[in-house]
XYZ file of N, CA and C in Angstrom:
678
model
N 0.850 -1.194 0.000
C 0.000 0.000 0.000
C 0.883 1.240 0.000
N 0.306 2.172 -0.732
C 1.632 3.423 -0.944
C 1.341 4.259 -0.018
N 2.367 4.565 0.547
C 2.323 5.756 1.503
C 1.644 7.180 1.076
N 0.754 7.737 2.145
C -0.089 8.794 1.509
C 0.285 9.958 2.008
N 0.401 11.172 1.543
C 0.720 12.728 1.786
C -0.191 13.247 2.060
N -0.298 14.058 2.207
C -1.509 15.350 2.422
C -0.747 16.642 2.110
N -1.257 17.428 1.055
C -0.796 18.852 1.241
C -2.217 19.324 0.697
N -2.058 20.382 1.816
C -2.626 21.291 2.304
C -2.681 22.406 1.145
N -4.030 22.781 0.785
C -4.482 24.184 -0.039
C -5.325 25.410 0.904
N -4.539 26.543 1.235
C -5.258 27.597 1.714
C -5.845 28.525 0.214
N -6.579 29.448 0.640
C -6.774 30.572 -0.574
C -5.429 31.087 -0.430
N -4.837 31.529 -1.657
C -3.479 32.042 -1.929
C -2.629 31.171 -1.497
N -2.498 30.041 -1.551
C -1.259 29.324 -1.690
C -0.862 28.855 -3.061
N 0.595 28.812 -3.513
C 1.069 28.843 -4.714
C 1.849 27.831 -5.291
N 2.216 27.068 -4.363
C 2.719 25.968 -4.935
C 2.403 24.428 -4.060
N 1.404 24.638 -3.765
C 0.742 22.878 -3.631
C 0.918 21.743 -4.549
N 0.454 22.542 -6.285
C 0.707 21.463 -7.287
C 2.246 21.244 -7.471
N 2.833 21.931 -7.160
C 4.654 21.444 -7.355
C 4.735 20.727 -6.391
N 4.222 21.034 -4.612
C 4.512 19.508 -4.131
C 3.937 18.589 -3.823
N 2.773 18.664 -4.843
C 2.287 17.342 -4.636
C 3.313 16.634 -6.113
N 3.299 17.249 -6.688
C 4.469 16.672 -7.688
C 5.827 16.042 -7.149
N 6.446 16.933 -6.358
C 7.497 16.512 -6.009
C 6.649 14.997 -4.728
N 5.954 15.216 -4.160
C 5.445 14.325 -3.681
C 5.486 12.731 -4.287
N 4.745 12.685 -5.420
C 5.019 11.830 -6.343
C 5.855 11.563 -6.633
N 7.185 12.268 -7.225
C 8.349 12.003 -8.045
C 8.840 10.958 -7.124
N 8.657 11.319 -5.949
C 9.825 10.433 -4.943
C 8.712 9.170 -4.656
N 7.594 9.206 -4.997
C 6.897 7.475 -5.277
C 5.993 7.420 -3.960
N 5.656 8.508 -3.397
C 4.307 8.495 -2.646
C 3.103 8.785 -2.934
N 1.968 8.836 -2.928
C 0.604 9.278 -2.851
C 0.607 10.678 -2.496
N 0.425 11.488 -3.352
C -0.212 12.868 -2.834
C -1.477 13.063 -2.951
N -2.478 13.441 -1.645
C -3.445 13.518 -1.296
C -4.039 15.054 -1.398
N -4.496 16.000 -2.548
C -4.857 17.115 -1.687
C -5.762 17.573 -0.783
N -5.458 18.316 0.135
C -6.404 18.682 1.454
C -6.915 20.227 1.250
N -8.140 20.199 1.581
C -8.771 21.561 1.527
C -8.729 22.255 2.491
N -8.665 23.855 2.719
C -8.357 24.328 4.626
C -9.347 23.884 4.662
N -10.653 24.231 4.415
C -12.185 23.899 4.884
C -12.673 22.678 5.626
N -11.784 21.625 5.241
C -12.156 19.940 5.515
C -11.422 20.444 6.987
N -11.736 19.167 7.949
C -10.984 18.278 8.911
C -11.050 17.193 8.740
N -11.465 16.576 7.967
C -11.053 15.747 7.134
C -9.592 15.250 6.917
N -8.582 14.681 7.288
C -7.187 14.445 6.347
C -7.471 13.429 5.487
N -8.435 12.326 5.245
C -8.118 11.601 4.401
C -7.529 10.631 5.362
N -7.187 10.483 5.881
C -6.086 9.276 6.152
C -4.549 9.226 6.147
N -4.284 10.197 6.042
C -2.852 10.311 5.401
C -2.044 10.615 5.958
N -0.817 9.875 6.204
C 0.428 8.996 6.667
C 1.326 10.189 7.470
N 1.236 11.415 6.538
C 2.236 12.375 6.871
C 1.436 13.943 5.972
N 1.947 15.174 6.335
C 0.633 16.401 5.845
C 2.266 17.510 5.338
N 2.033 17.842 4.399
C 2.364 19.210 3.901
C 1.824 20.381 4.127
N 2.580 21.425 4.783
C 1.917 22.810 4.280
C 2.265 23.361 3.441
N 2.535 23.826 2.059
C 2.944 24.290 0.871
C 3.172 25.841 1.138
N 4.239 26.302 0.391
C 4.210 28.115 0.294
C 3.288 28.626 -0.485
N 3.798 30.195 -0.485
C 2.467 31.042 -1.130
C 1.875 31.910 0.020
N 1.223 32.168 -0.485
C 0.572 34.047 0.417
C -1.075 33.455 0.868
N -1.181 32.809 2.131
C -2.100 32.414 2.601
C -3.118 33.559 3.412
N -4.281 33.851 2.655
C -5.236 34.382 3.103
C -4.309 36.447 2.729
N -3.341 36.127 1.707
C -2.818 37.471 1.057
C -1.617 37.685 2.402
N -1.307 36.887 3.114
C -0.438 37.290 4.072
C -1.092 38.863 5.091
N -2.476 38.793 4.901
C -3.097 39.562 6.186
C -2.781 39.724 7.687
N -2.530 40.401 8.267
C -2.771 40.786 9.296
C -1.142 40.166 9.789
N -0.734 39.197 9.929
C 0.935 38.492 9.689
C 0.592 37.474 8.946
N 1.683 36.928 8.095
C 2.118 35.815 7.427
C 1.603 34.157 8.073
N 0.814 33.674 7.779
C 0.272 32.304 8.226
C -0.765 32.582 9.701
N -1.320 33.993 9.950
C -1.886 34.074 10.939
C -2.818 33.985 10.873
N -3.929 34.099 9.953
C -5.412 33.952 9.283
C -5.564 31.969 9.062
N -4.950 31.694 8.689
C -4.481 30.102 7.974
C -4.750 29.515 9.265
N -3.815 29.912 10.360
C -3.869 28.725 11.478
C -5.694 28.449 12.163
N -6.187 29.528 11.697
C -7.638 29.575 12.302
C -8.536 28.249 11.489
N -7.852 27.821 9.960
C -8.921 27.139 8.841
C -9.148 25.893 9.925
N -10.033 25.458 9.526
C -10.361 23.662 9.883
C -9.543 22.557 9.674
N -8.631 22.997 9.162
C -8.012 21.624 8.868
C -6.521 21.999 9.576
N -6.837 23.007 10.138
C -5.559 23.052 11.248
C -5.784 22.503 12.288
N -6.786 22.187 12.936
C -7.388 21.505 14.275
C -7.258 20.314 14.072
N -7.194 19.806 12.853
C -7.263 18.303 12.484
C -5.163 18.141 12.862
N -4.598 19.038 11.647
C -3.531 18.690 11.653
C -2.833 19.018 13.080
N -3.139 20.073 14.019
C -2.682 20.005 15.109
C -2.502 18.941 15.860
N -3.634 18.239 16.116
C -3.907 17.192 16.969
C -3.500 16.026 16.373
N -3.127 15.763 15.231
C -2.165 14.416 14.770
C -0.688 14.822 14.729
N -0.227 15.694 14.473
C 0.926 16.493 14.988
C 1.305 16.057 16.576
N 0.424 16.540 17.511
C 0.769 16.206 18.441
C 0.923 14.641 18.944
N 0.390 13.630 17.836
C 0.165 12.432 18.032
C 1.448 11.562 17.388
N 2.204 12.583 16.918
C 3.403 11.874 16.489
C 3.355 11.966 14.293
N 2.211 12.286 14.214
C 2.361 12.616 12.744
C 3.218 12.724 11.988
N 4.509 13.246 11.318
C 5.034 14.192 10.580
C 4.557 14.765 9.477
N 4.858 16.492 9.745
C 3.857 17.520 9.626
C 5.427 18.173 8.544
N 5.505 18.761 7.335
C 6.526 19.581 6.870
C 5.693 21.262 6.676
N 6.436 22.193 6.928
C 5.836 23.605 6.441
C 6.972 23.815 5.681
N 6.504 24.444 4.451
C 7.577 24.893 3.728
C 6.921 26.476 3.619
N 8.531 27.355 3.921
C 7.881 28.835 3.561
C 6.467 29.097 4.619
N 5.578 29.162 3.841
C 4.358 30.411 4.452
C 3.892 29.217 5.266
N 4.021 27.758 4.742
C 3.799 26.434 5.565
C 4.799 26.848 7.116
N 5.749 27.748 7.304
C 6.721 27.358 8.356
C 5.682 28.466 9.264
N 5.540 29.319 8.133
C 5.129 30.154 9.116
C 3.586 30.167 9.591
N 2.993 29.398 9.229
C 1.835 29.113 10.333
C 1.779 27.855 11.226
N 2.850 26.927 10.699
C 3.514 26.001 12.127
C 3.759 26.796 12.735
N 4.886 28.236 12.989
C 5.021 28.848 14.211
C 4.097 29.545 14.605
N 2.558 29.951 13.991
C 1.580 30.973 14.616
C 0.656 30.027 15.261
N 0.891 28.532 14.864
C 0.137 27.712 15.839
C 0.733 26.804 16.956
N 2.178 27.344 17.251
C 2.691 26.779 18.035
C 3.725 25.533 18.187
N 3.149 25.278 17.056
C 3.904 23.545 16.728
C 5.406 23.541 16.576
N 6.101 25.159 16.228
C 7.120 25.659 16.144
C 7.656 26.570 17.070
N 8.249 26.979 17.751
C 8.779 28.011 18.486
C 9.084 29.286 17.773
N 8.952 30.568 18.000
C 9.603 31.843 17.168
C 8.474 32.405 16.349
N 9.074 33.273 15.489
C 8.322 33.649 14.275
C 8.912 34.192 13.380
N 8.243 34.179 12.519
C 8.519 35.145 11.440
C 8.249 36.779 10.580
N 9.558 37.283 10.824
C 8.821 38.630 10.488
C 9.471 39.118 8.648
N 9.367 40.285 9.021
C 9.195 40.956 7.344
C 11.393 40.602 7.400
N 11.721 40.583 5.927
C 13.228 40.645 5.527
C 13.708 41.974 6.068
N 15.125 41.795 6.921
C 15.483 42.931 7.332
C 15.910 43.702 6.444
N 15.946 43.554 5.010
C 16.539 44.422 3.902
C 14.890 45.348 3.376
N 14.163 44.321 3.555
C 12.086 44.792 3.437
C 12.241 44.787 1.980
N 13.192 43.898 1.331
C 12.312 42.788 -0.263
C 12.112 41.730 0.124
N 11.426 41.423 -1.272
C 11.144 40.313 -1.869
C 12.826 39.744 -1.984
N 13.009 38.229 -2.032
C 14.120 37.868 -2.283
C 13.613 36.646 -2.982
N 14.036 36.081 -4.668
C 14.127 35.067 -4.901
C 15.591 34.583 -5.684
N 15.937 33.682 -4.952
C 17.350 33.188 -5.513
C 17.547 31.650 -4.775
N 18.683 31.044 -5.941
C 18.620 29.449 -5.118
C 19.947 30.025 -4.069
N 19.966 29.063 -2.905
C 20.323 29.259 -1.902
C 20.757 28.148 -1.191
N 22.293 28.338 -0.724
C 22.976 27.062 -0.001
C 22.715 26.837 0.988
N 22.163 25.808 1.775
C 22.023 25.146 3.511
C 22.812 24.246 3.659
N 23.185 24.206 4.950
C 23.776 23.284 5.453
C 22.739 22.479 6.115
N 22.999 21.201 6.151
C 21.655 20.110 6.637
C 22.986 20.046 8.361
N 21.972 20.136 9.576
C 22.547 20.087 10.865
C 21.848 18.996 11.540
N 20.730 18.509 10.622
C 19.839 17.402 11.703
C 19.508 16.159 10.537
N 19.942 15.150 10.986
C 19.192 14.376 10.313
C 18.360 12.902 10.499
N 17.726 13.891 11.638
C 16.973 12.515 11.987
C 15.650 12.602 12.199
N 15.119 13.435 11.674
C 13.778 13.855 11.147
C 13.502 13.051 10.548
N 11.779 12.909 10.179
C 11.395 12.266 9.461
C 11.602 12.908 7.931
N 12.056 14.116 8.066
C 12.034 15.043 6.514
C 13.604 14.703 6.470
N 14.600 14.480 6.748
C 15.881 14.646 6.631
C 16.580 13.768 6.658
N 15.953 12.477 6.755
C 16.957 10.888 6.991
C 17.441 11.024 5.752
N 16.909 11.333 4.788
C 18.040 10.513 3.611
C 19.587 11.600 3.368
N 19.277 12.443 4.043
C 20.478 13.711 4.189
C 21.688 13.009 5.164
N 23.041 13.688 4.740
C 24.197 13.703 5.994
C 24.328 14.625 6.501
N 24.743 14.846 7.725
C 24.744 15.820 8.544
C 25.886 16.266 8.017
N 25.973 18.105 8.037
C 26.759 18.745 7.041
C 27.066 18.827 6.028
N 25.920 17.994 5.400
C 26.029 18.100 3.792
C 25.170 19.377 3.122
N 26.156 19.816 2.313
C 25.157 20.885 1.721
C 24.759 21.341 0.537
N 23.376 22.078 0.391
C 22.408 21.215 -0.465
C 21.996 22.883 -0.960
N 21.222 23.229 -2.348
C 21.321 24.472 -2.941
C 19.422 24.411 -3.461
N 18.515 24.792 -2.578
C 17.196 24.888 -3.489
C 17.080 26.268 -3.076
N 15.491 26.540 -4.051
C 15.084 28.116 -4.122
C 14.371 28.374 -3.405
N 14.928 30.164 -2.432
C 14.761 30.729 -1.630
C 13.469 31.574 -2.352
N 12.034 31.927 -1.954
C 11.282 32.974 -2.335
C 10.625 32.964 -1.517
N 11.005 34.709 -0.684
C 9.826 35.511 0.805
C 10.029 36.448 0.619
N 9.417 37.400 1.694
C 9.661 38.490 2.184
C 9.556 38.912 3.525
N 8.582 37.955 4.188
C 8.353 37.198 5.756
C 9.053 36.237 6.069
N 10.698 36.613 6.138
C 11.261 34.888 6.047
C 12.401 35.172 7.307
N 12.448 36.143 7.562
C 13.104 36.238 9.188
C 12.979 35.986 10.107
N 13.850 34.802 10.508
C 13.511 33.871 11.625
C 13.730 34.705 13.304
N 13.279 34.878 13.945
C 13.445 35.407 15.367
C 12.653 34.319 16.500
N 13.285 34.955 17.422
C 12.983 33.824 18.623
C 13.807 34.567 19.984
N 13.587 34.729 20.890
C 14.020 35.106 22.347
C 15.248 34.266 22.387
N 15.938 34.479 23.292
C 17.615 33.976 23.391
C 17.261 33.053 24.023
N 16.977 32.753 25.154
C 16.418 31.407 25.278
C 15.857 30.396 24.996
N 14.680 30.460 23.782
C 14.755 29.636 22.776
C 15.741 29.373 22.053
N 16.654 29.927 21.313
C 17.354 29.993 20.348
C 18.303 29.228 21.002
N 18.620 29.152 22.564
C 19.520 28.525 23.338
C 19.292 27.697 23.422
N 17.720 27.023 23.742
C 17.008 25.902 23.788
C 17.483 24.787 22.206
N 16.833 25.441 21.360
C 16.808 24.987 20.005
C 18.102 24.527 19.827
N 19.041 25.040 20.135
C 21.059 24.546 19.599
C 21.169 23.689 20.345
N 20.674 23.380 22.094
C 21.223 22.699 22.907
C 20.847 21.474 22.524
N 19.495 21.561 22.159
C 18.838 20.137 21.827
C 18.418 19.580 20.146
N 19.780 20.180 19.500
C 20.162 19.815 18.427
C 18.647 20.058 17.306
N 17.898 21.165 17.480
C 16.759 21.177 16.551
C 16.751 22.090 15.617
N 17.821 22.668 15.599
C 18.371 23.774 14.146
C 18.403 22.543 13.047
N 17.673 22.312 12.265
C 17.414 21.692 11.014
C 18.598 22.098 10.100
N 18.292 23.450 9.300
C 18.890 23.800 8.330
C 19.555 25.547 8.661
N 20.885 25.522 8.084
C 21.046 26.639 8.327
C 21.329 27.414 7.263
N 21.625 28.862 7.146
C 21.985 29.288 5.770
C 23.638 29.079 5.591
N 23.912 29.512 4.176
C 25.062 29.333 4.027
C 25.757 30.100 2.803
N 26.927 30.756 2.929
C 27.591 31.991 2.158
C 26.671 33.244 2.332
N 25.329 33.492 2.498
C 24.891 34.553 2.502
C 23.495 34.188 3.393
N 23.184 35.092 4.118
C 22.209 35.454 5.506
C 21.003 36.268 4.914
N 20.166 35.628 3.545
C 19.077 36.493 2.608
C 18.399 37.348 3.427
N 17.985 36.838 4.530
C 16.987 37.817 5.294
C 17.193 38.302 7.063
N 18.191 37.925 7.186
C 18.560 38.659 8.684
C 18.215 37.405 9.873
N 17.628 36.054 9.599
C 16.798 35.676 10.386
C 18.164 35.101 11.191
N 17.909 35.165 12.823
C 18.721 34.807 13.482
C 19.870 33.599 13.372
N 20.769 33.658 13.802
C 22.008 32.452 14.407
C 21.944 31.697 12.784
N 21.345 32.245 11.632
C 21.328 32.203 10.233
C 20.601 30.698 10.281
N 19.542 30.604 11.031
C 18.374 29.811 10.716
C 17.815 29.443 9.585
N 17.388 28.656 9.282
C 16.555 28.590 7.911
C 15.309 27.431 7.822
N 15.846 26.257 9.253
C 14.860 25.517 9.840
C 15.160 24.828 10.168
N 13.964 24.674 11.535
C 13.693 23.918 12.580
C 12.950 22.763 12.615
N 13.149 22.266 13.830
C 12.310 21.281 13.981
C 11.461 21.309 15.841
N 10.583 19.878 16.043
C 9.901 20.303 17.146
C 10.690 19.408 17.937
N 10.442 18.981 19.110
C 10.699 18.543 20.279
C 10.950 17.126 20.215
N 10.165 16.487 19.643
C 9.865 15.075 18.950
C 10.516 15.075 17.554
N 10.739 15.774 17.358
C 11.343 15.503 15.785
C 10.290 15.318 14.497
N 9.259 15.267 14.796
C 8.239 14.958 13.493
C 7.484 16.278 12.530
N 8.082 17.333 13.710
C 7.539 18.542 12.949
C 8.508 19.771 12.571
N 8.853 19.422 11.286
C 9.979 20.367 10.365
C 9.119 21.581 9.811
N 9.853 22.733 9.942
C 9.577 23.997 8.990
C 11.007 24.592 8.663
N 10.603 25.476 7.296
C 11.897 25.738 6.202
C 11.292 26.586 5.459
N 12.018 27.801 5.657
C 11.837 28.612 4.328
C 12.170 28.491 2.570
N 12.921 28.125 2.589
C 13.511 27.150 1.126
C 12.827 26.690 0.928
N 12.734 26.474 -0.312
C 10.980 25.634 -1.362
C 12.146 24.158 -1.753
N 12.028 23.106 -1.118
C 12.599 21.830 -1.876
C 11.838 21.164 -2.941
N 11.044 21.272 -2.639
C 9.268 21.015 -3.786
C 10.241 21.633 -5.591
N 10.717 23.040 -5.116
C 11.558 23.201 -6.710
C 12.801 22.671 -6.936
N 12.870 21.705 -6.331
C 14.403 20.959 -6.900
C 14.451 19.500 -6.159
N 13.696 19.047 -7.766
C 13.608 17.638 -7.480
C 13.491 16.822 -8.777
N 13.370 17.940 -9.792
C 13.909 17.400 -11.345
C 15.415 18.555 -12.122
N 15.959 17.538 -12.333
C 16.950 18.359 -13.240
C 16.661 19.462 -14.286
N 15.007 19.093 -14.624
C 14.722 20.083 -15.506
C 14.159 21.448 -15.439
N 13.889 21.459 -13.761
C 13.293 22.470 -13.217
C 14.326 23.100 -12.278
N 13.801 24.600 -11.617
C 14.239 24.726 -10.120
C 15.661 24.719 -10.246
N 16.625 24.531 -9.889
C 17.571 24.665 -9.563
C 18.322 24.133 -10.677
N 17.964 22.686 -11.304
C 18.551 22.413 -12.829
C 19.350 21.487 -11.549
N 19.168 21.077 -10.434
C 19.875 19.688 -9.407
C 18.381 19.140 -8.325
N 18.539 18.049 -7.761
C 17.434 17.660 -7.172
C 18.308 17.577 -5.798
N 18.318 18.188 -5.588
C 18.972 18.564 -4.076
C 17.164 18.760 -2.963
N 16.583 18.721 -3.158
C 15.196 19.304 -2.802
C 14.531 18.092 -2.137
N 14.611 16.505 -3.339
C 14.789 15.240 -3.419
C 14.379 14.635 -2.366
N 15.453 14.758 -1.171
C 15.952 14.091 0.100
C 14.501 14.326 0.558
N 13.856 15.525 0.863
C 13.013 15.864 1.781
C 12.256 14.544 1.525
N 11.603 14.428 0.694
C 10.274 13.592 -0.244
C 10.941 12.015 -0.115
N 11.899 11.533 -0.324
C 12.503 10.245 -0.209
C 12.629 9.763 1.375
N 13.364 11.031 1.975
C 13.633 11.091 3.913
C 11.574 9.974 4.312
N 10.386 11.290 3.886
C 9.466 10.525 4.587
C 8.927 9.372 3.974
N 9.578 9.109 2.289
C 9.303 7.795 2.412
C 10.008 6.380 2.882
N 11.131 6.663 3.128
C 11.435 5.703 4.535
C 10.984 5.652 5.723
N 10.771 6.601 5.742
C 10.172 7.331 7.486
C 8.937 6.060 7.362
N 7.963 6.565 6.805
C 6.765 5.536 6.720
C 6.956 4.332 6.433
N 7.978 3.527 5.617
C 7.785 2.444 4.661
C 8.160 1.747 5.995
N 9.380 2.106 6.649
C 10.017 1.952 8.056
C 8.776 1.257 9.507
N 8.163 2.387 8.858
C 6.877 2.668 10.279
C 6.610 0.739 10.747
């Protein structure tokens, strides 16, 4: 039986159909989910996709965490799920908690799109097994809400207990602290990332390398494993 996805469609989200694509490429079931449902379908593991959810009103992913199908995904989240936010996905994992911090506007105040080097620091996520620790990997960066902040004590928290995911690398696009780029939760099952991996997962797209790949392959071991 094939392992099933869920990604998640708010109004104004922009790239769901790329990962439910990339979803596929790597040989899982992509399921799409409506905010409206609580409903998941059934499904194994949930995407939040980027894009400008609800126009990025009032803050970035703060309208979104209110839909119906966040109550659903909360509470399997907390049940051990694995949950990925990518982008505007990270940032309503952190307006609902599931993440620590937030996200505010680029300290430069553009738009930034460019591909962009991380260093992988965790890999024992369910998004990151097929990665080595310190290996580093080049997909495309596109925000403008992508500055990671967090109180020093989190941020102290987060290093001590090894949950800095991804960090940036040669260049700091948006100011976001200790050059963050993503985290993970407490349990390990709930990753967020500003970087779109969803665009680099065919040679012919995105980056023109599938460096992006790992994410989508990582949870299908994760599950096949289960």
């Amino acid at each position: 039986m094939t392992a099933r996805v869920g990604v998640i469609t708010f109004p104004g989200t922009l790239d769901d159909r790329d990962t439910q694509r990339a979803v596929r490429t790597a040989g899982l079931e992509a399921v799409p989910l409506w905010h409206r449902d609580k409903d998941l379908k059934q499904v194994d593991a949930v995407i939040l996709p980027g894009g400008f959810s609800y126009g990025d009103y009032l803050r970035a992913g703060a309208i979104s965490r209110f839909s119906p199908v966040m109550e659903s995904v909360i509470d399997q989240a907390k049940a051990g799920m694995p949950v990925l936010g990518i982008c505007n996905g990270f940032q309503v994992l952190t307006e609902t908690h599931l993440l620590p911090g937030a996200m505010l506007r680029n300290n430069h105040l553009h738009f930034i799109c460019r591909d962009q080097k991380l260093r992988v620091e965790n890999v024992e996520t369910a998004w990151t097994c097929s990665y080595e620790r310190g290996q580093e990997i080049s997909i495309p960066l596109k925000n403008i809400d992508g500055r990671y902040v967090a109180e020093e004590r989190v941020l102290d928290e987060l290093e001590a207990e090894g949950r800095v995911v991804f960090r940036y690398q040669e260049l700091n696009p948006n100011g976001s602290l200790r050059d963050i780029a993503g985290i993970r939760n407490a349990a390990g099952n709930v990753v967020g990332l500003m970087p779109h991996p969803e665009h680099a997962v065919e040679p012919l797209i995105g980056t023109g390398r599938t460096d992006g790949l790992g994410f989508f392959t990582s949870i299908l071991k994760r599950l096949v494993s289960a």
